[in-house]
mmCIF file of C-alpha atoms and ligand atoms in Angstrom:
data_model
loop_
_atom_site.group_PDB
_atom_site.id
_atom_site.type_symbol
_atom_site.label_atom_id
_atom_site.label_comp_id
_atom_site.label_asym_id
_atom_site.label_seq_id
_atom_site.Cartn_x
_atom_site.Cartn_y
_atom_site.Cartn_z
ATOM 1 C CA MET A 26 -103.685 -15.860 181.321
ATOM 2 C CA VAL A 27 -107.127 -14.279 181.821
ATOM 3 C CA CYS A 28 -109.203 -14.785 184.990
ATOM 4 C CA ILE A 29 -112.975 -14.977 184.922
ATOM 5 C CA GLU A 30 -114.466 -11.764 186.324
ATOM 6 C CA LYS A 31 -118.140 -12.323 185.595
ATOM 7 C CA ILE A 32 -120.526 -15.263 185.084
ATOM 8 C CA TYR A 33 -123.734 -13.690 183.831
ATOM 9 C CA SER A 34 -126.209 -16.556 184.194
ATOM 10 C CA VAL A 35 -126.994 -20.228 184.743
ATOM 11 C CA SER A 36 -128.993 -22.403 182.328
ATOM 12 C CA ALA A 37 -130.098 -25.763 183.669
ATOM 13 C CA LEU A 38 -131.671 -28.702 181.894
ATOM 14 C CA VAL A 39 -134.529 -29.989 184.029
ATOM 15 C CA GLY A 40 -136.807 -33.029 183.916
ATOM 16 C CA ASN A 41 -137.218 -36.280 182.053
ATOM 17 C CA GLY A 42 -137.079 -34.889 178.503
ATOM 18 C CA ALA A 43 -140.709 -35.660 177.636
ATOM 19 C CA CYS A 44 -142.367 -33.256 175.217
ATOM 20 C CA ASN A 45 -145.946 -32.547 174.149
ATOM 21 C CA ALA A 46 -144.879 -31.200 170.729
ATOM 22 C CA LYS A 47 -143.392 -32.827 167.633
ATOM 23 C CA CYS A 48 -141.220 -30.264 165.901
ATOM 24 C CA ASP A 49 -139.583 -31.375 162.642
ATOM 25 C CA PHE A 50 -136.248 -30.265 163.974
ATOM 26 C CA CYS A 51 -135.916 -30.825 167.706
ATOM 27 C CA ALA A 52 -133.146 -28.824 169.339
ATOM 28 C CA GLY A 53 -133.162 -30.867 172.543
ATOM 29 C CA GLU A 54 -133.260 -34.407 171.205
ATOM 30 C CA TYR A 55 -129.492 -35.003 171.325
ATOM 31 C CA LEU A 56 -129.490 -34.313 175.088
ATOM 32 C CA ARG A 57 -132.452 -36.569 175.919
ATOM 33 C CA PRO A 58 -130.528 -39.773 176.769
ATOM 34 C CA GLU A 59 -128.975 -37.920 179.747
ATOM 35 C CA ALA A 60 -132.348 -36.807 181.129
ATOM 36 C CA ARG A 61 -132.617 -38.439 184.540
ATOM 37 C CA GLU A 62 -132.315 -37.243 188.077
ATOM 38 C CA SER A 63 -129.127 -37.841 190.016
ATOM 39 C CA GLU A 64 -127.610 -36.622 193.253
ATOM 40 C CA LEU A 65 -124.577 -35.351 191.336
ATOM 41 C CA TYR A 66 -126.884 -33.220 189.176
ATOM 42 C CA ASN A 67 -128.601 -31.706 192.228
ATOM 43 C CA LYS A 68 -125.261 -30.993 193.912
ATOM 44 C CA ASN A 69 -123.704 -29.378 190.845
ATOM 45 C CA PHE A 70 -126.852 -27.405 190.021
ATOM 46 C CA GLU A 71 -126.656 -25.861 193.486
ATOM 47 C CA ALA A 72 -122.911 -25.195 193.122
ATOM 48 C CA ALA A 73 -123.428 -23.546 189.699
ATOM 49 C CA ILE A 74 -126.083 -21.186 191.104
ATOM 50 C CA LYS A 75 -123.809 -20.200 193.980
ATOM 51 C CA LEU A 76 -120.771 -19.769 191.719
ATOM 52 C CA SER A 77 -122.606 -17.549 189.230
ATOM 53 C CA ALA A 78 -124.209 -15.471 192.002
ATOM 54 C CA ARG A 79 -120.754 -14.887 193.493
ATOM 55 C CA TYR A 80 -119.496 -13.720 190.089
ATOM 56 C CA GLY A 81 -122.287 -11.174 189.615
ATOM 57 C CA GLY A 82 -124.786 -13.428 187.797
ATOM 58 C CA TRP A 83 -128.316 -12.122 187.498
ATOM 59 C CA SER A 84 -130.354 -14.772 185.756
ATOM 60 C CA LEU A 85 -131.289 -18.426 186.058
ATOM 61 C CA SER A 86 -132.926 -20.175 183.091
ATOM 62 C CA LEU A 87 -134.737 -23.473 183.466
ATOM 63 C CA THR A 88 -135.033 -25.420 180.263
ATOM 64 C CA SER A 89 -135.102 -29.063 179.149
ATOM 65 C CA SER A 90 -134.098 -31.515 176.475
ATOM 66 C CA GLY A 91 -137.887 -31.808 176.038
ATOM 67 C CA GLU A 92 -140.596 -29.521 177.412
ATOM 68 C CA PRO A 93 -139.940 -28.708 181.105
ATOM 69 C CA THR A 94 -143.639 -28.380 182.010
ATOM 70 C CA CYS A 95 -144.172 -32.038 181.009
ATOM 71 C CA ASP A 96 -142.226 -32.993 184.142
ATOM 72 C CA PRO A 97 -143.620 -30.460 186.639
ATOM 73 C CA ASP A 98 -142.303 -32.267 189.722
ATOM 74 C CA ALA A 99 -138.735 -31.949 188.428
ATOM 75 C CA LEU A 100 -139.317 -28.220 187.960
ATOM 76 C CA THR A 101 -140.570 -27.936 191.523
ATOM 77 C CA LYS A 102 -137.480 -29.791 192.743
ATOM 78 C CA ALA A 103 -135.148 -27.505 190.744
ATOM 79 C CA LEU A 104 -136.872 -24.433 192.143
ATOM 80 C CA GLU A 105 -136.585 -25.857 195.671
ATOM 81 C CA ILE A 106 -132.822 -26.083 195.128
ATOM 82 C CA TYR A 107 -132.836 -22.492 193.878
ATOM 83 C CA GLN A 108 -134.844 -21.340 196.913
ATOM 84 C CA LYS A 109 -132.297 -22.962 199.248
ATOM 85 C CA CYS A 110 -129.500 -21.055 197.441
ATOM 86 C CA GLU A 111 -131.497 -17.828 197.567
ATOM 87 C CA GLN A 112 -131.984 -18.191 201.320
ATOM 88 C CA GLN A 113 -128.207 -18.551 201.607
ATOM 89 C CA GLY A 114 -127.634 -15.331 199.629
ATOM 90 C CA ALA A 115 -127.310 -16.607 196.034
ATOM 91 C CA TYR A 116 -130.169 -14.550 194.619
ATOM 92 C CA PHE A 117 -131.028 -14.009 190.941
ATOM 93 C CA PRO A 118 -133.373 -11.161 190.002
ATOM 94 C CA ASN A 119 -134.441 -13.132 186.910
ATOM 95 C CA VAL A 120 -135.580 -16.723 187.243
ATOM 96 C CA ASN A 121 -137.008 -17.751 183.880
ATOM 97 C CA LEU A 122 -138.756 -20.886 182.714
ATOM 98 C CA PHE A 123 -138.373 -21.570 178.975
ATOM 99 C CA THR A 124 -141.371 -23.346 177.483
ATOM 100 C CA ASN A 125 -143.268 -24.074 174.294
ATOM 101 C CA GLY A 126 -146.254 -22.567 176.142
ATOM 102 C CA ILE A 127 -148.755 -25.317 175.313
ATOM 103 C CA LEU A 128 -149.629 -26.233 178.909
ATOM 104 C CA PHE A 129 -149.994 -22.586 179.919
ATOM 105 C CA GLY A 130 -153.148 -22.485 177.816
ATOM 106 C CA ASP A 131 -154.661 -24.791 180.441
ATOM 107 C CA SER A 132 -155.870 -22.836 183.470
ATOM 108 C CA ILE A 133 -156.150 -26.022 185.582
ATOM 109 C CA PHE A 134 -152.431 -26.703 185.043
ATOM 110 C CA CYS A 135 -151.605 -23.063 185.879
ATOM 111 C CA ASN A 136 -153.737 -23.098 189.037
ATOM 112 C CA LYS A 137 -152.056 -26.303 190.159
ATOM 113 C CA TYR A 138 -148.418 -25.199 189.802
ATOM 114 C CA LEU A 139 -147.844 -21.486 189.278
ATOM 115 C CA ASP A 140 -148.381 -20.231 192.818
ATOM 116 C CA THR A 141 -145.948 -22.837 194.174
ATOM 117 C CA TRP A 142 -143.329 -22.062 191.534
ATOM 118 C CA LYS A 143 -143.665 -18.333 192.179
ATOM 119 C CA GLU A 144 -143.307 -18.936 195.912
ATOM 120 C CA LEU A 145 -140.072 -20.855 195.204
ATOM 121 C CA GLY A 146 -138.616 -17.929 193.248
ATOM 122 C CA LEU A 147 -139.760 -18.244 189.624
ATOM 123 C CA ASN A 148 -140.576 -14.829 188.202
ATOM 124 C CA ASN A 149 -140.906 -15.095 184.414
ATOM 125 C CA ILE A 150 -142.163 -17.542 181.842
ATOM 126 C CA ALA A 151 -140.548 -17.281 178.412
ATOM 127 C CA VAL A 152 -142.771 -18.752 175.699
ATOM 128 C CA SER A 153 -141.042 -19.833 172.475
ATOM 129 C CA VAL A 154 -142.830 -18.251 169.530
ATOM 130 C CA HIS A 155 -142.170 -19.321 165.942
ATOM 131 C CA ALA A 156 -145.204 -17.477 164.587
ATOM 132 C CA VAL A 157 -147.606 -14.990 166.179
ATOM 133 C CA ASP A 158 -150.492 -16.687 164.394
ATOM 134 C CA GLU A 159 -151.579 -19.666 166.525
ATOM 135 C CA LYS A 160 -152.392 -21.871 163.503
ATOM 136 C CA GLU A 161 -148.864 -21.455 162.165
ATOM 137 C CA GLN A 162 -147.497 -21.956 165.664
ATOM 138 C CA ALA A 163 -149.444 -25.260 165.925
ATOM 139 C CA ALA A 164 -148.099 -26.422 162.541
ATOM 140 C CA ILE A 165 -144.481 -25.814 163.557
ATOM 141 C CA TYR A 166 -144.988 -27.515 166.916
ATOM 142 C CA GLY A 167 -146.703 -30.428 165.140
ATOM 143 C CA VAL A 168 -149.817 -30.206 167.338
ATOM 144 C CA GLU A 169 -153.494 -29.996 166.400
ATOM 145 C CA SER A 170 -154.046 -26.617 168.000
ATOM 146 C CA TYR A 171 -152.039 -24.075 169.932
ATOM 147 C CA PRO A 172 -153.668 -21.973 172.678
ATOM 148 C CA ALA A 173 -154.387 -18.286 172.040
ATOM 149 C CA LEU A 174 -151.376 -16.273 173.191
ATOM 150 C CA GLU A 175 -153.730 -13.874 175.017
ATOM 151 C CA LYS A 176 -155.065 -16.828 177.013
ATOM 152 C CA ILE A 177 -151.513 -17.891 177.923
ATOM 153 C CA VAL A 178 -150.741 -14.328 179.050
ATOM 154 C CA ASP A 179 -153.928 -14.180 181.167
ATOM 155 C CA ASN A 180 -153.299 -17.567 182.769
ATOM 156 C CA ILE A 181 -149.737 -16.651 183.750
ATOM 157 C CA GLU A 182 -150.277 -13.041 184.820
ATOM 158 C CA LYS A 183 -153.165 -14.077 187.040
ATOM 159 C CA HIS A 184 -150.562 -15.749 189.253
ATOM 160 C CA GLY A 185 -148.314 -12.692 189.403
ATOM 161 C CA LEU A 186 -145.658 -13.999 187.006
ATOM 162 C CA GLY A 187 -144.241 -12.162 183.993
ATOM 163 C CA VAL A 188 -144.615 -13.386 180.400
ATOM 164 C CA ARG A 189 -141.836 -13.070 177.864
ATOM 165 C CA ALA A 190 -141.554 -14.304 174.326
ATOM 166 C CA THR A 191 -138.594 -16.000 172.762
ATOM 167 C CA LEU A 192 -139.269 -15.000 169.166
ATOM 168 C CA LEU A 193 -137.263 -17.490 167.144
ATOM 169 C CA LEU A 194 -135.738 -16.327 163.888
ATOM 170 C CA ARG A 195 -136.228 -19.026 161.273
ATOM 171 C CA LYS A 196 -135.960 -19.132 157.466
ATOM 172 C CA ASN A 197 -139.376 -18.628 155.831
ATOM 173 C CA GLY A 198 -140.783 -17.535 159.195
ATOM 174 C CA VAL A 199 -139.456 -14.490 161.016
ATOM 175 C CA ASP A 200 -136.333 -14.033 158.944
ATOM 176 C CA ASP A 201 -135.901 -10.357 157.959
ATOM 177 C CA SER A 202 -136.727 -6.845 159.134
ATOM 178 C CA LYS A 203 -140.249 -6.874 157.648
ATOM 179 C CA THR A 204 -141.349 -10.156 159.235
ATOM 180 C CA TYR A 205 -139.569 -9.236 162.481
ATOM 181 C CA GLU A 206 -141.372 -5.892 162.735
ATOM 182 C CA ALA A 207 -144.746 -7.542 162.033
ATOM 183 C CA ALA A 208 -144.112 -10.271 164.639
ATOM 184 C CA VAL A 209 -142.964 -7.787 167.291
ATOM 185 C CA LYS A 210 -146.040 -5.622 166.723
ATOM 186 C CA GLY A 211 -148.289 -8.714 166.784
ATOM 187 C CA LEU A 212 -146.825 -9.857 170.112
ATOM 188 C CA ILE A 213 -147.139 -6.380 171.634
ATOM 189 C CA ASP A 214 -150.806 -6.346 170.530
ATOM 190 C CA LYS A 215 -151.182 -9.612 172.438
ATOM 191 C CA ARG A 216 -149.665 -7.927 175.539
ATOM 192 C CA ILE A 217 -146.223 -9.529 175.343
ATOM 193 C CA ASP A 218 -143.829 -6.625 175.753
ATOM 194 C CA ASN A 219 -140.539 -8.349 176.549
ATOM 195 C CA ILE A 220 -139.236 -10.190 173.492
ATOM 196 C CA THR A 221 -135.908 -11.974 172.999
ATOM 197 C CA SER A 222 -134.829 -13.235 169.583
ATOM 198 C CA TRP A 223 -132.083 -15.405 168.244
ATOM 199 C CA PRO A 224 -131.633 -17.308 164.994
ATOM 200 C CA VAL A 225 -132.253 -21.049 165.210
ATOM 201 C CA GLY A 226 -129.149 -23.128 164.582
ATOM 202 C CA ASN A 227 -127.229 -26.237 165.557
ATOM 203 C CA PRO A 228 -126.411 -26.813 169.232
ATOM 204 C CA ASP A 229 -122.748 -26.149 168.369
ATOM 205 C CA GLY A 230 -123.639 -22.699 167.042
ATOM 206 C CA THR A 231 -123.265 -23.552 163.333
ATOM 207 C CA ARG A 232 -125.970 -22.705 160.788
ATOM 208 C CA THR A 233 -128.709 -25.118 159.695
ATOM 209 C CA GLU A 234 -130.968 -25.012 156.641
ATOM 210 C CA ASP A 235 -133.500 -23.192 158.897
ATOM 211 C CA THR A 236 -131.127 -20.400 159.923
ATOM 212 C CA PRO A 237 -132.161 -17.110 158.262
ATOM 213 C CA SER A 238 -129.797 -15.581 155.709
ATOM 214 C CA ARG A 239 -127.011 -13.330 157.001
ATOM 215 C CA LEU A 240 -128.592 -10.469 155.073
ATOM 216 C CA GLY A 241 -131.973 -11.069 156.741
ATOM 217 C CA LEU A 242 -130.365 -11.067 160.193
ATOM 218 C CA LEU A 243 -128.395 -7.929 159.414
ATOM 219 C CA GLY A 244 -131.668 -6.281 158.333
ATOM 220 C CA ILE A 245 -133.232 -7.097 161.728
ATOM 221 C CA LYS A 246 -130.248 -5.605 163.600
ATOM 222 C CA MET A 247 -130.381 -2.470 161.416
ATOM 223 C CA TRP A 248 -134.149 -2.175 162.000
ATOM 224 C CA LEU A 249 -133.514 -2.279 165.756
ATOM 225 C CA HIS A 250 -130.845 0.422 165.570
ATOM 226 C CA ARG A 251 -133.123 2.609 163.413
ATOM 227 C CA ASN A 252 -136.382 2.126 165.344
ATOM 228 C CA ALA A 253 -135.418 1.440 168.962
ATOM 229 C CA LYS A 254 -132.995 2.852 171.538
ATOM 230 C CA MET A 255 -130.208 0.595 172.744
ATOM 231 C CA CYS A 256 -130.312 0.128 176.541
ATOM 232 C CA HIS A 257 -127.189 -2.003 176.847
ATOM 233 C CA GLY A 258 -125.023 -4.320 174.797
ATOM 234 C CA HIS A 259 -124.133 -7.900 175.661
ATOM 235 C CA ALA A 260 -120.433 -8.720 176.040
ATOM 236 C CA TRP A 261 -121.051 -11.784 173.813
ATOM 237 C CA GLY A 262 -122.848 -9.807 171.067
ATOM 238 C CA GLY A 263 -126.313 -8.335 170.587
ATOM 239 C CA GLY A 264 -128.093 -6.291 173.215
ATOM 240 C CA VAL A 265 -131.282 -4.924 174.707
ATOM 241 C CA PHE A 266 -133.382 -2.218 173.063
ATOM 242 C CA ASP A 267 -136.278 0.007 174.142
ATOM 243 C CA TYR A 268 -138.930 -0.036 171.422
ATOM 244 C CA LYS A 269 -141.690 2.388 172.403
ATOM 245 C CA GLY A 270 -141.501 1.209 176.022
ATOM 246 C CA ASN A 271 -141.214 -2.498 175.116
ATOM 247 C CA ILE A 272 -138.055 -4.554 175.632
ATOM 248 C CA LEU A 273 -136.540 -6.172 172.542
ATOM 249 C CA ARG A 274 -133.439 -8.293 172.942
ATOM 250 C CA ILE A 275 -131.354 -9.762 170.159
ATOM 251 C CA THR A 276 -128.669 -12.340 170.799
ATOM 252 C CA ASP A 277 -127.179 -15.585 169.486
ATOM 253 C CA TYR A 278 -128.462 -19.076 170.166
ATOM 254 C CA VAL A 279 -125.220 -20.194 171.779
ATOM 255 C CA THR A 280 -121.875 -18.573 172.549
ATOM 256 C CA LYS A 281 -118.754 -20.712 172.317
ATOM 257 C CA HIS A 282 -116.638 -20.359 175.467
ATOM 258 C CA ASN A 283 -113.493 -18.353 174.902
ATOM 259 C CA PRO A 284 -110.948 -18.975 177.693
ATOM 260 C CA ARG A 285 -109.161 -15.749 176.731
ATOM 261 C CA LYS A 286 -112.202 -13.635 177.676
ATOM 262 C CA ASP A 287 -112.795 -12.550 181.283
ATOM 263 C CA PHE A 288 -116.522 -13.328 181.232
ATOM 264 C CA VAL A 289 -118.808 -16.348 180.883
ATOM 265 C CA ARG A 290 -122.236 -15.834 179.282
ATOM 266 C CA GLN A 291 -123.755 -18.785 181.104
ATOM 267 C CA LEU A 292 -122.891 -21.863 183.108
ATOM 268 C CA VAL A 293 -124.819 -24.780 181.633
ATOM 269 C CA VAL A 294 -125.904 -27.568 183.989
ATOM 270 C CA PHE A 295 -126.290 -30.782 181.980
ATOM 271 C CA GLN A 296 -128.264 -33.691 183.334
ATOM 272 C CA ASP A 297 -125.271 -35.986 183.726
ATOM 273 C CA GLY A 298 -124.150 -33.430 186.343
ATOM 274 C CA THR A 299 -121.552 -31.766 184.125
ATOM 275 C CA VAL A 300 -121.398 -27.994 184.426
ATOM 276 C CA ALA A 301 -119.826 -26.278 181.413
ATOM 277 C CA TYR A 302 -118.952 -22.688 180.541
ATOM 278 C CA SER A 303 -121.200 -22.924 177.442
ATOM 279 C CA TRP A 304 -123.673 -25.193 175.650
ATOM 280 C CA ILE A 305 -120.692 -26.483 173.692
ATOM 281 C CA LYS A 306 -119.066 -28.669 176.342
ATOM 282 C CA GLU A 307 -115.803 -29.350 174.539
ATOM 283 C CA GLY A 308 -113.065 -27.134 175.942
ATOM 284 C CA ALA A 309 -115.516 -25.554 178.399
ATOM 285 C CA LEU A 310 -115.697 -27.913 181.402
ATOM 286 C CA CYS A 311 -116.266 -26.294 184.791
ATOM 287 C CA MET A 312 -117.522 -29.058 187.156
ATOM 288 C CA LYS A 313 -118.042 -32.821 186.927
HETATM 289 S S1 LIG B 491 -140.966 -28.172 171.696
HETATM 290 FE FE1 LIG B 491 -138.742 -28.248 171.919
HETATM 291 S S2 LIG B 491 -138.315 -30.267 172.829
HETATM 292 FE FE2 LIG B 491 -140.439 -30.334 172.048
HETATM 293 S S3 LIG B 491 -140.242 -31.233 169.990
HETATM 294 FE FE3 LIG B 491 -140.185 -28.977 169.771
HETATM 295 S S4 LIG B 491 -137.976 -28.461 169.807
HETATM 296 FE FE4 LIG B 491 -138.198 -30.551 170.619
#
């Protein structure tokens, strides 16, 4: 029997599941019926933060079955819970909000919320990027227009928060070494210098028709090894690279929990209050 030695992070679903985009394939839709606040959720969210912090965790990710910024009060509430944990010693150096970025193009929205969220412990905003070109980005998100990425960066940095990109690897988009290199360079030109990528897929980790070919993905990994210096590997696969002073991270969308390993990539806090050792709940229950 193997004991858990390390729980690297916590990912929590936050808010009512509303979204301001209309993607053809929505990764969060299947979780939306659970999206409501409950005391059990708040209690287990707090317990998950404290558990991970005790097991050496260093990052908290706030996400949603929709777009978290569409329910800003729920985000504030989640960050208040985090701040309480932090004051009791459960501190994470990385507190990241995952977003489609649309509302961060609006400086009124940013002025209204970002100082409060920063005060409560948020330190980075990770914008999901399907295409560096804003017209293509708008088409994938199913919206009329998508804000200029430079504007998003300005609006966020003005409040002292960091901007990251989640550069999604998708067939016919960023799907091989050539398109990956072009996208990375395009994002760096737009002052986004911390970029995480993973191939899109099903919530259970299996491939979809949008997942890039295995050859394309291998090409991206080889490009990273040829052009960047590895800083550290992830126990679950992939790693972090230094590309001319910029951070490039490659990983998988989800990692299935393996009870024979002594680490957990992330505790996932679902909105029915369940905490699991991975996005795939089956065989990975931690708290109810
Ligand atoms: S932005 Fe996310 S939640 Fe909204 S429609 Fe697209 S995939 Fe779904």
